[in-house]
mmCIF file of N, CA, C and O in Angstrom:
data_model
loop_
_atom_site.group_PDB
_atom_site.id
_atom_site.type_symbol
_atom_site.label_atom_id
_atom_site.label_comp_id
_atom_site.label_asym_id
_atom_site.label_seq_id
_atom_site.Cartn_x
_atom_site.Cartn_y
_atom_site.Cartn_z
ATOM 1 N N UNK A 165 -7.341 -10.249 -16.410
ATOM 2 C CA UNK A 165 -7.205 -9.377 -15.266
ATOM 3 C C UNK A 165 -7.382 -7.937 -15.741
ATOM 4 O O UNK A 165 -6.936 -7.654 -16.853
ATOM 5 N N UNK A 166 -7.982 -7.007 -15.017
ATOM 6 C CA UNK A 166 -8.490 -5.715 -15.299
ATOM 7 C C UNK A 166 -7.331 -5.017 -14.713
ATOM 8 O O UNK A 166 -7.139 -5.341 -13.541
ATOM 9 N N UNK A 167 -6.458 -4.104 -15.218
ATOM 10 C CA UNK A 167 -5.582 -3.132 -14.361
ATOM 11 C C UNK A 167 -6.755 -1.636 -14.512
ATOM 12 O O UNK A 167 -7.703 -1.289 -15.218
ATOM 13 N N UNK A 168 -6.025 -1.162 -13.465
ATOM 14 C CA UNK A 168 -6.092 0.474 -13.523
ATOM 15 C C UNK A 168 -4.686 1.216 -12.977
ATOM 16 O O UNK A 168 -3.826 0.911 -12.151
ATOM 17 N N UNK A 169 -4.905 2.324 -13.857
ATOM 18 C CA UNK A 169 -3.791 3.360 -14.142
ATOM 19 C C UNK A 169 -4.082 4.217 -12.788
ATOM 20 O O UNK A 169 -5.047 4.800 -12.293
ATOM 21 N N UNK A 170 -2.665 3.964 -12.451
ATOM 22 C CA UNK A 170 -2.730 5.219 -10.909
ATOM 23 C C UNK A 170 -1.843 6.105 -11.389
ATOM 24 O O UNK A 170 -1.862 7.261 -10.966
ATOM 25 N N UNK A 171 -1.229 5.830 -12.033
ATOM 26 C CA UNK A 171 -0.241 7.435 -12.616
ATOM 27 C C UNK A 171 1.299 6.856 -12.879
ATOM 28 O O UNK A 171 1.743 5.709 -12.940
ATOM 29 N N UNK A 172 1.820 7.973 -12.987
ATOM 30 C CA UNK A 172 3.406 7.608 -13.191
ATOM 31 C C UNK A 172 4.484 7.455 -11.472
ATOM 32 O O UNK A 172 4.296 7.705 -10.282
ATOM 33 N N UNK A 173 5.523 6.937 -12.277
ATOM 34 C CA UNK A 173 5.591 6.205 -10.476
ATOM 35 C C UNK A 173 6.478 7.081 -10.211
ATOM 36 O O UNK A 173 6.985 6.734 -9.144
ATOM 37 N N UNK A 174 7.052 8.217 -10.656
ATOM 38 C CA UNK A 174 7.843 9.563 -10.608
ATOM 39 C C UNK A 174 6.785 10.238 -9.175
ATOM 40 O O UNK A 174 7.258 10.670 -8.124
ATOM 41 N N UNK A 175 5.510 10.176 -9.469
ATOM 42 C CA UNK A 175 4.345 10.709 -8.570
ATOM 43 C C UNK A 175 4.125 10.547 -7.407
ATOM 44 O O UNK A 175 3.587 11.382 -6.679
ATOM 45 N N UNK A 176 4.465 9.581 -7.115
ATOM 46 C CA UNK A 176 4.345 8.557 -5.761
ATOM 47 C C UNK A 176 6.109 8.762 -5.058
ATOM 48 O O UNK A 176 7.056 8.012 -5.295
ATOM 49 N N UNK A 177 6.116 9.704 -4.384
ATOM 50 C CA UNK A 177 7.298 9.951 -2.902
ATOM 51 C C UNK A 177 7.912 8.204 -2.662
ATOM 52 O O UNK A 177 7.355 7.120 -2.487
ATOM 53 N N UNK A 178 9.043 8.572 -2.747
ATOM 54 C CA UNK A 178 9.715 6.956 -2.377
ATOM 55 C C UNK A 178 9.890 7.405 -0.932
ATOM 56 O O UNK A 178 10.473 8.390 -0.482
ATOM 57 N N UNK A 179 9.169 6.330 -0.268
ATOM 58 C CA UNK A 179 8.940 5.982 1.018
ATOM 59 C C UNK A 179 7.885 6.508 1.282
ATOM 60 O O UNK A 179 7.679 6.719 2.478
ATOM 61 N N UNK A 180 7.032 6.838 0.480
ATOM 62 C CA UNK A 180 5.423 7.729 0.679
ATOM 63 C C UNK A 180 4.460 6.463 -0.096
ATOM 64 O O UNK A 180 4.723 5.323 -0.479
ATOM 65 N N UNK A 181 3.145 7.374 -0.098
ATOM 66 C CA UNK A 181 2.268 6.598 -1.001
ATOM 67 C C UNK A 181 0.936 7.379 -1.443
ATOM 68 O O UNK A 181 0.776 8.334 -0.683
ATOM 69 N N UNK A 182 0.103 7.311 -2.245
ATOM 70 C CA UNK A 182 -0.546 8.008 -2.815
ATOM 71 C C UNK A 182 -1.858 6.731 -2.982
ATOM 72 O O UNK A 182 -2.001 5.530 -3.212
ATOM 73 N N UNK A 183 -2.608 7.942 -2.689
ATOM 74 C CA UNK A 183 -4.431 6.883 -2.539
ATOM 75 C C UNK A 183 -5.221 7.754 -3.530
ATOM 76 O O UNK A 183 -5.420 8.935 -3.813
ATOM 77 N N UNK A 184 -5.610 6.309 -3.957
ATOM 78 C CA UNK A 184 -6.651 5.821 -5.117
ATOM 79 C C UNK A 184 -8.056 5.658 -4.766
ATOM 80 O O UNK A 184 -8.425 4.500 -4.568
ATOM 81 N N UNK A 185 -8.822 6.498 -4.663
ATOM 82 C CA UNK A 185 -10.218 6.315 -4.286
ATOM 83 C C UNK A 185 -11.000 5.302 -5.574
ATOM 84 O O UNK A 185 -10.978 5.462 -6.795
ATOM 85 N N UNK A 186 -11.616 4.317 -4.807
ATOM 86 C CA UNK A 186 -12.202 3.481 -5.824
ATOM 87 C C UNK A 186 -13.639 3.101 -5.040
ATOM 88 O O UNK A 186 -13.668 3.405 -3.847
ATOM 89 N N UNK A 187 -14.614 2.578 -5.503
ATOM 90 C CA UNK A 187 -16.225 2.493 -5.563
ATOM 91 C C UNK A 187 -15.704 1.488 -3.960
ATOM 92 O O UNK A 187 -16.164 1.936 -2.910
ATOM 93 N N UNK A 188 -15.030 0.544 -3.887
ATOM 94 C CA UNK A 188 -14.992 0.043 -2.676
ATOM 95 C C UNK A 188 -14.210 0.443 -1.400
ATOM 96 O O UNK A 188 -14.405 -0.046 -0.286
ATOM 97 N N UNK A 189 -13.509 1.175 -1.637
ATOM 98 C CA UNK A 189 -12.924 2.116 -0.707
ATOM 99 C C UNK A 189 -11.746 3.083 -1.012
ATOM 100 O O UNK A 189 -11.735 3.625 -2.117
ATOM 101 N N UNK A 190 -10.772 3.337 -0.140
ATOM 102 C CA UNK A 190 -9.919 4.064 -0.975
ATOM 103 C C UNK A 190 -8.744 2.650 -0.614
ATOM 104 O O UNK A 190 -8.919 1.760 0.219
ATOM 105 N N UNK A 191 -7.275 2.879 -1.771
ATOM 106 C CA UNK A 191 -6.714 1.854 -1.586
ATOM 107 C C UNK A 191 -4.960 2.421 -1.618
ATOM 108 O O UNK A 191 -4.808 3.272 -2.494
ATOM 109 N N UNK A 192 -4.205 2.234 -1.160
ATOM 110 C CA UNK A 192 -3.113 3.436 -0.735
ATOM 111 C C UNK A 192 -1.837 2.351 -1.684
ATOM 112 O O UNK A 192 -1.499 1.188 -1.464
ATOM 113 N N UNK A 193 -1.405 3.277 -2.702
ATOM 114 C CA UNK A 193 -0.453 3.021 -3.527
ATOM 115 C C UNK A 193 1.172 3.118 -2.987
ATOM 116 O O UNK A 193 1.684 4.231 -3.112
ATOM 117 N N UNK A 194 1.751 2.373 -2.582
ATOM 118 C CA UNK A 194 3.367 2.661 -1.817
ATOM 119 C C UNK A 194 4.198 2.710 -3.272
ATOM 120 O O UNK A 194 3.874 2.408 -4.421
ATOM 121 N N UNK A 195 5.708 3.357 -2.530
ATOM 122 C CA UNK A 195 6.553 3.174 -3.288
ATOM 123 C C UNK A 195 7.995 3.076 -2.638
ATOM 124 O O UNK A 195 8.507 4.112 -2.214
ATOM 125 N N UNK A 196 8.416 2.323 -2.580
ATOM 126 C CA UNK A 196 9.688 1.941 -1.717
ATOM 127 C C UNK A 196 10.827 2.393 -2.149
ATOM 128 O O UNK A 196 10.831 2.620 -3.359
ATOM 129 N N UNK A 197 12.449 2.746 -1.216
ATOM 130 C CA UNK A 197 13.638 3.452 -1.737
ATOM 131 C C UNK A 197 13.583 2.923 -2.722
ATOM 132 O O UNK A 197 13.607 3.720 -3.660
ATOM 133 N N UNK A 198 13.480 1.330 -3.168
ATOM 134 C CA UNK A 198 13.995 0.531 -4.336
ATOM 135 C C UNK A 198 13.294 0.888 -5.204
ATOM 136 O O UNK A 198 13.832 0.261 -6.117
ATOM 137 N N UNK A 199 12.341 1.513 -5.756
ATOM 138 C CA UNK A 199 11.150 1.288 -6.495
ATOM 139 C C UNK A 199 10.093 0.510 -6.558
ATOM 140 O O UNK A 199 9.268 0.549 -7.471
ATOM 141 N N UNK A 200 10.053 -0.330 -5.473
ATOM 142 C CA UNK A 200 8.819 -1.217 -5.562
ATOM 143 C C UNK A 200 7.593 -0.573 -4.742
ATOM 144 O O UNK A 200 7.474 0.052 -3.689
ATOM 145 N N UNK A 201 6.623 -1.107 -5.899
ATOM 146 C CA UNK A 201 4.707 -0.455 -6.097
ATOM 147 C C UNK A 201 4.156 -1.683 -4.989
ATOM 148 O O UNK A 201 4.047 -2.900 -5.140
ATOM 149 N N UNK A 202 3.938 -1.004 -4.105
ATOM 150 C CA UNK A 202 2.251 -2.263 -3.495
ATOM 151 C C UNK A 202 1.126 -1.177 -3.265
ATOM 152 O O UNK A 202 1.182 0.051 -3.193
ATOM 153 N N UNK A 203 0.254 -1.933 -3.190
ATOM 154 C CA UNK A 203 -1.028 -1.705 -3.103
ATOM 155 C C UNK A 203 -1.662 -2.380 -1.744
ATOM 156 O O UNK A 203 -1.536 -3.528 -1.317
ATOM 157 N N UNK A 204 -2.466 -1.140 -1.162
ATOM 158 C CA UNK A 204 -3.081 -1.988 -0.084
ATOM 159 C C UNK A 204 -4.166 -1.168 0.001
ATOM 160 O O UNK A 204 -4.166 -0.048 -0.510
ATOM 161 N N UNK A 205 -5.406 -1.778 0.804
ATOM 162 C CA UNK A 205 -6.105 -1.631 1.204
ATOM 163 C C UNK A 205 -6.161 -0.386 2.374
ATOM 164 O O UNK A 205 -5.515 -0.654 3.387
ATOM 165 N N UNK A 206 -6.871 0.982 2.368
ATOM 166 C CA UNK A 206 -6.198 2.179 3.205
ATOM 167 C C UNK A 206 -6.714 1.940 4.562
ATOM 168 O O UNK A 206 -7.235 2.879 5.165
ATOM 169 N N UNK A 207 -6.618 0.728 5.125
ATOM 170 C CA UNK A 207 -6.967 0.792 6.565
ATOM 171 C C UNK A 207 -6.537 -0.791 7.499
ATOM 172 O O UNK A 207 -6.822 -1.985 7.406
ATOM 173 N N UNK A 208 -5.707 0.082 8.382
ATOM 174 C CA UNK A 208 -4.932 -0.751 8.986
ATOM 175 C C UNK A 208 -6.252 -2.002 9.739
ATOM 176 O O UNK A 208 -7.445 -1.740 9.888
ATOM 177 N N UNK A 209 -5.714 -3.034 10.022
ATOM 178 C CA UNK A 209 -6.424 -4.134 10.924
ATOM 179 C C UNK A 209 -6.976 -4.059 11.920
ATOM 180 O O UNK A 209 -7.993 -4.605 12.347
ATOM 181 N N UNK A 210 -6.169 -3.227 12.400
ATOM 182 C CA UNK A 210 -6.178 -2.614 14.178
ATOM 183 C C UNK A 210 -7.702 -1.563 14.886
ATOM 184 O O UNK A 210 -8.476 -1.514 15.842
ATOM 185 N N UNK A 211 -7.390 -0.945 13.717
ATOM 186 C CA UNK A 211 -8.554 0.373 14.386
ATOM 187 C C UNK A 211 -8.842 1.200 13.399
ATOM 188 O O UNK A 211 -9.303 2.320 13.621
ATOM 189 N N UNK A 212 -8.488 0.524 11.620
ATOM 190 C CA UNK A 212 -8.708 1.428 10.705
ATOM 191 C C UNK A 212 -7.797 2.607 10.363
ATOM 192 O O UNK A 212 -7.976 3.487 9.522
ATOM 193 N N UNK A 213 -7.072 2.476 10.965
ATOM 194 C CA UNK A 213 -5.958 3.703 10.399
ATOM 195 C C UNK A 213 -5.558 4.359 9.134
ATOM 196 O O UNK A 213 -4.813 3.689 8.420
ATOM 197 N N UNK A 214 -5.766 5.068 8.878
ATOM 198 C CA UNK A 214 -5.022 5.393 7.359
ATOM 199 C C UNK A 214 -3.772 4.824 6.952
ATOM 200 O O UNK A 214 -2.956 5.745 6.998
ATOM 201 N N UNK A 215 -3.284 3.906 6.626
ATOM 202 C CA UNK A 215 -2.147 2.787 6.170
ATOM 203 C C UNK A 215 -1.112 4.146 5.324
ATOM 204 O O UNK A 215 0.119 4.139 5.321
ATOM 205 N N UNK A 216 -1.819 5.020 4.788
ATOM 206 C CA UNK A 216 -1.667 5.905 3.738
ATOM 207 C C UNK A 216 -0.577 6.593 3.959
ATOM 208 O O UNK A 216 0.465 6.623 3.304
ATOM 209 N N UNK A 217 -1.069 7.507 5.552
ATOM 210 C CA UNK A 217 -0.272 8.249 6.057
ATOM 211 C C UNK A 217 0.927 7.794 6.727
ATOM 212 O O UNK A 217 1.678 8.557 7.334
ATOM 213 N N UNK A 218 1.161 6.138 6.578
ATOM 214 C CA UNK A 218 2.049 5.698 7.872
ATOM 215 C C UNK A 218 3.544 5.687 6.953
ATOM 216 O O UNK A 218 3.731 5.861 5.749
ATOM 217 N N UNK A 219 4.471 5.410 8.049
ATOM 218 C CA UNK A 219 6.178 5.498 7.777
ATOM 219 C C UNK A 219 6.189 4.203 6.545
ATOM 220 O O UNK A 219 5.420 3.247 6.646
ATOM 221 N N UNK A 220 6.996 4.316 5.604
ATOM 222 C CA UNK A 220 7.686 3.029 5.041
ATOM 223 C C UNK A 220 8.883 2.662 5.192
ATOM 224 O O UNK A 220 9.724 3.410 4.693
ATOM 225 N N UNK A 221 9.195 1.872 5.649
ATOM 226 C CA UNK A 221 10.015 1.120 5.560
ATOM 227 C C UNK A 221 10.743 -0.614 5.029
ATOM 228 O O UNK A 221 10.335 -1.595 5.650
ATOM 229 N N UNK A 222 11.768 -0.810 3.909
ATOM 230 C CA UNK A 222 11.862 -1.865 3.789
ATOM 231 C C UNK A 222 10.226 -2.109 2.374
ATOM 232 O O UNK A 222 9.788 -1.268 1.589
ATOM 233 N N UNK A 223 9.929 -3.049 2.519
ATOM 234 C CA UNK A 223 8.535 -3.691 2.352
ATOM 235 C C UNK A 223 7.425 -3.370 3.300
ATOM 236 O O UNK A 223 6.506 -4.181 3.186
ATOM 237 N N UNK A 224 7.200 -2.374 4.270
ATOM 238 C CA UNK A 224 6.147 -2.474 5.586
ATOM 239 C C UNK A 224 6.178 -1.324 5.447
ATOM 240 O O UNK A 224 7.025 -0.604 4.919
ATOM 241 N N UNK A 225 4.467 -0.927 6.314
ATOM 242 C CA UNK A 225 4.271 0.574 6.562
ATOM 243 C C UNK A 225 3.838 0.219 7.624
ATOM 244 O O UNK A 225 3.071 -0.727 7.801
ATOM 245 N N UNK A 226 4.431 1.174 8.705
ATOM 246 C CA UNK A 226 3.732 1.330 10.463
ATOM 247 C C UNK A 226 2.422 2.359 10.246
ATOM 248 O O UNK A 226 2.484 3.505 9.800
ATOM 249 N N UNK A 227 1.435 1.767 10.606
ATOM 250 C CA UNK A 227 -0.169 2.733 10.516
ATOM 251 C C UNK A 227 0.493 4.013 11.615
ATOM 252 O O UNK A 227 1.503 3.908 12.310
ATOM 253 N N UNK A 228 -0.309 5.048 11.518
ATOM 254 C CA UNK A 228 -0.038 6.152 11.856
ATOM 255 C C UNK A 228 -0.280 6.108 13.408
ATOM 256 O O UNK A 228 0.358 6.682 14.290
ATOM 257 N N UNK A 229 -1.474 5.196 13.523
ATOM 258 C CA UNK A 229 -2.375 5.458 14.794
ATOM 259 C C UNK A 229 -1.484 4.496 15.970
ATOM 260 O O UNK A 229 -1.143 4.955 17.061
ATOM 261 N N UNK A 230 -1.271 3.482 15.644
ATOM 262 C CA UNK A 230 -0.466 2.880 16.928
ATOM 263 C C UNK A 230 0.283 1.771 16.349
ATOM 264 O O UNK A 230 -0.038 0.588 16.456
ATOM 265 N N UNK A 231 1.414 2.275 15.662
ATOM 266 C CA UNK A 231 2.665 1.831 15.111
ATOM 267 C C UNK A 231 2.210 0.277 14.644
ATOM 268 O O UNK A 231 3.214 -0.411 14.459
ATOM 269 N N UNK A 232 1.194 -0.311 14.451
ATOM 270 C CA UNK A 232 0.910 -1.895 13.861
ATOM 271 C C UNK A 232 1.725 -1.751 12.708
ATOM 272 O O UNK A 232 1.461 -0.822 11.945
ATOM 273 N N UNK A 233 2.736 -2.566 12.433
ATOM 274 C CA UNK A 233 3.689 -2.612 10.919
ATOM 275 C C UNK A 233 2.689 -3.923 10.199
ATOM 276 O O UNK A 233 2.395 -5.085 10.481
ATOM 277 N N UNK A 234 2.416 -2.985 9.174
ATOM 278 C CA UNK A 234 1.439 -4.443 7.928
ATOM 279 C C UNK A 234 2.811 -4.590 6.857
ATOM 280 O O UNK A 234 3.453 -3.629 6.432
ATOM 281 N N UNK A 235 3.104 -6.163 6.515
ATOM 282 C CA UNK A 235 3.732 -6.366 5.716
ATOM 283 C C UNK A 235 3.131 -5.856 4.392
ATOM 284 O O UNK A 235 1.924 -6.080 4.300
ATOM 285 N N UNK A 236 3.621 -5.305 3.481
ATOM 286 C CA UNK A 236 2.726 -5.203 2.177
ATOM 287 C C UNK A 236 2.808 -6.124 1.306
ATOM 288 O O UNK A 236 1.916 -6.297 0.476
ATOM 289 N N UNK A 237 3.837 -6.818 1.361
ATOM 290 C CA UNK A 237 4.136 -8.233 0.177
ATOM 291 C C UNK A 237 2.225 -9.136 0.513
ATOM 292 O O UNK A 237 1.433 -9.454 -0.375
ATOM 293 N N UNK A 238 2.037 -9.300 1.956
ATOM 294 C CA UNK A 238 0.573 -10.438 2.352
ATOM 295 C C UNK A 238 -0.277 -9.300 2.704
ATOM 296 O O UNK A 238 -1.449 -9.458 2.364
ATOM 297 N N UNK A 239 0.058 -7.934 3.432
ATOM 298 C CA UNK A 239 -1.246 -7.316 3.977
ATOM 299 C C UNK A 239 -1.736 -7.865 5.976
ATOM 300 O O UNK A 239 -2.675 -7.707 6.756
ATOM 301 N N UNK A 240 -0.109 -8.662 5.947
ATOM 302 C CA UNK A 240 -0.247 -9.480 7.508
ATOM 303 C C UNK A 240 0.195 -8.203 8.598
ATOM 304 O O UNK A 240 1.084 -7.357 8.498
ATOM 305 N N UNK A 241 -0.551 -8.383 9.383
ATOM 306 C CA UNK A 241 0.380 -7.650 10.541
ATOM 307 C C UNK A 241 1.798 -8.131 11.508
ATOM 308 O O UNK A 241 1.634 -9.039 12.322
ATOM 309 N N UNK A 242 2.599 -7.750 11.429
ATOM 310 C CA UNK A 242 4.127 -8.540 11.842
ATOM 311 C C UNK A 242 3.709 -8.391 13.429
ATOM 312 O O UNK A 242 2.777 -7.824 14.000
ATOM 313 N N UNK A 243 4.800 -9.144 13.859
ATOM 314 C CA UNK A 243 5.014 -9.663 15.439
ATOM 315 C C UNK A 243 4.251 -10.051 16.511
ATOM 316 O O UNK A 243 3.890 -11.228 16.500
ATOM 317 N N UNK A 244 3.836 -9.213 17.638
ATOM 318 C CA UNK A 244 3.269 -10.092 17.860
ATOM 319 C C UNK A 244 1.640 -9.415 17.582
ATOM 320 O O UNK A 244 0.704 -9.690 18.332
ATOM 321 N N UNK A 245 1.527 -8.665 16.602
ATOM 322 C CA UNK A 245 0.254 -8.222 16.299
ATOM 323 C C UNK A 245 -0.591 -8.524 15.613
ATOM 324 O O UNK A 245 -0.487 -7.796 14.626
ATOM 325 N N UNK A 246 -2.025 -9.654 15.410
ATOM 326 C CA UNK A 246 -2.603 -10.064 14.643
ATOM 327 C C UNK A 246 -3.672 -9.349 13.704
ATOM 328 O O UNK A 246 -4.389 -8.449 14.140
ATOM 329 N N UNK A 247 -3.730 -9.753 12.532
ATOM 330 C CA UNK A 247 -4.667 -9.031 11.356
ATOM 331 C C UNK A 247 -4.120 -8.854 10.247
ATOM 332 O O UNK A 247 -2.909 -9.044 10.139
ATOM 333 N N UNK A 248 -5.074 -8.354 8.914
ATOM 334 C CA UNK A 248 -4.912 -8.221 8.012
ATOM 335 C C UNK A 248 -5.857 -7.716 7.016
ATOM 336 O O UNK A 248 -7.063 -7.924 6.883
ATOM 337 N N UNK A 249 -4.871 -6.867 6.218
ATOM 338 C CA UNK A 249 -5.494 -6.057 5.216
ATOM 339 C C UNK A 249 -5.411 -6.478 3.854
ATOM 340 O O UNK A 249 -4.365 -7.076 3.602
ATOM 341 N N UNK A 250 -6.335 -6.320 2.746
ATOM 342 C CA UNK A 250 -6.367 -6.278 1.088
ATOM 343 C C UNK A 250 -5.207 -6.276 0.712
ATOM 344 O O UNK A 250 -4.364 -5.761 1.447
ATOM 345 N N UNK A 251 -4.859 -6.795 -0.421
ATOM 346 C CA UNK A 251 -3.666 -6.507 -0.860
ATOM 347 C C UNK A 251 -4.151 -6.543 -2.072
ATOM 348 O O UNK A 251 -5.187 -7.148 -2.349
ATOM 349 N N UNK A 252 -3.323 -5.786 -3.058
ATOM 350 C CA UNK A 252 -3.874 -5.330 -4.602
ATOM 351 C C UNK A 252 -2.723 -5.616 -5.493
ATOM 352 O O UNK A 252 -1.710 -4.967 -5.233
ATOM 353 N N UNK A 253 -2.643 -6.610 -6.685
ATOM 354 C CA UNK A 253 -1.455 -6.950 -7.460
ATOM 355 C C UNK A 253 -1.332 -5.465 -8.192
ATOM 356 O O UNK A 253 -2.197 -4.687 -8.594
ATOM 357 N N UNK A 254 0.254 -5.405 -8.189
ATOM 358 C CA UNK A 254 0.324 -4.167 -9.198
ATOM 359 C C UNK A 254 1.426 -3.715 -9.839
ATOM 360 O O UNK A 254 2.476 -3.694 -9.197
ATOM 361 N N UNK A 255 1.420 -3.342 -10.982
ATOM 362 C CA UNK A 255 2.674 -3.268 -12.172
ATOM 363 C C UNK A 255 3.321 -2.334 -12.540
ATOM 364 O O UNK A 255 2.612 -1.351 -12.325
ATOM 365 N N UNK A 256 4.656 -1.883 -13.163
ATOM 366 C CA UNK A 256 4.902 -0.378 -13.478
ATOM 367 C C UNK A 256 5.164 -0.977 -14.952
ATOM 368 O O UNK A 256 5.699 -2.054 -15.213
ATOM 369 N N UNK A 257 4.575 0.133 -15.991
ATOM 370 C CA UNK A 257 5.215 -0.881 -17.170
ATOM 371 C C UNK A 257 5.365 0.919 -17.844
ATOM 372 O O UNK A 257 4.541 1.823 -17.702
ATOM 373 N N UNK A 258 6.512 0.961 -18.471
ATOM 374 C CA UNK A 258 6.829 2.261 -19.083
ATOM 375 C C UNK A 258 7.090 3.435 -17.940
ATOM 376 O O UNK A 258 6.964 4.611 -18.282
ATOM 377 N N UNK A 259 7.415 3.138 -16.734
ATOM 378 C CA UNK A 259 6.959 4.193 -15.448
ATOM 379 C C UNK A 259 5.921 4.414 -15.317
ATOM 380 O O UNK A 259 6.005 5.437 -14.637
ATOM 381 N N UNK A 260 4.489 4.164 -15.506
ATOM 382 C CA UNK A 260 3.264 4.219 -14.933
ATOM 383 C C UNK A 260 3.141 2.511 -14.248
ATOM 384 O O UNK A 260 3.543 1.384 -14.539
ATOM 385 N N UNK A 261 2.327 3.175 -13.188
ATOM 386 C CA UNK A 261 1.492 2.419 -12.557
ATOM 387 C C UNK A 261 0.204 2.090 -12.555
ATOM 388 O O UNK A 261 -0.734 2.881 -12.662
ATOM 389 N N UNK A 262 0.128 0.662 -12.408
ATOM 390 C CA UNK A 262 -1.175 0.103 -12.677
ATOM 391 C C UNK A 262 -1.271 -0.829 -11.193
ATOM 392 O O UNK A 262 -0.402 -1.268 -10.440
ATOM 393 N N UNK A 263 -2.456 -0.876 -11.185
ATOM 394 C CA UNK A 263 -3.132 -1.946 -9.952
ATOM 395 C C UNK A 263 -4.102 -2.835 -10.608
ATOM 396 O O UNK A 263 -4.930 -2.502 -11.457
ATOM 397 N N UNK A 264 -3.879 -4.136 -10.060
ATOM 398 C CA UNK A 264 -5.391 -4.813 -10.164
ATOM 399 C C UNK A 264 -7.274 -4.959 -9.088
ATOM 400 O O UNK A 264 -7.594 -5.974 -8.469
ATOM 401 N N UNK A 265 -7.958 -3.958 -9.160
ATOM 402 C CA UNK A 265 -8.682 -4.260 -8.714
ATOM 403 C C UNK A 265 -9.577 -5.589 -9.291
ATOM 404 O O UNK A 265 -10.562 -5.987 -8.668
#
């Protein structure tokens, strides 16, 4: 498996997230109260939203554009809203962060 280095996880706002422009799109790095890293794909199911800019909460970010909550653990859209986005495995090892594209 290939990682890449997104930075130190000090960098990344707990309850924010920070995007990674890569050759296939850009891909939006979370970081949760707890410390947990996901990776997703920067565009919601719905209408493309920036996933980037949206609220975190828990494990989920509500897209900015019309509150769709994507789980980040699958990249599913919860309730009764269907779709789904990329999801990217990803590690903190020493306080940096890595993703697998």
């Amino acid at each position: 498996m290939s990682w890449t280095e997104v930075g130190p996880l000090v960098d990344i706002p707990k309850k924010g997230s920070r995007v990674l422009v890569t050759a296939e799109g850009d891909v939006a790095v979370f970081r949760t109260s707890s410390d947990q890293v996901f990776a997703l794909f920067d565009q919601c199911p719905h209408k493309k939203g920036p996933l980037s800019q949206g609220l975190v909460y828990d494990n989920r970010v509500a897209c900015p554009l019309h509150n769709w909550v994507i789980d980040m653990n699958s990249g599913e859209a919860t309730g009764p809203d269907e779709g789904c986005t990329r999801t990217f495995e990803t590690k903190i090892e020493n306080g940096t962060v890595f993703i697998s594209l």
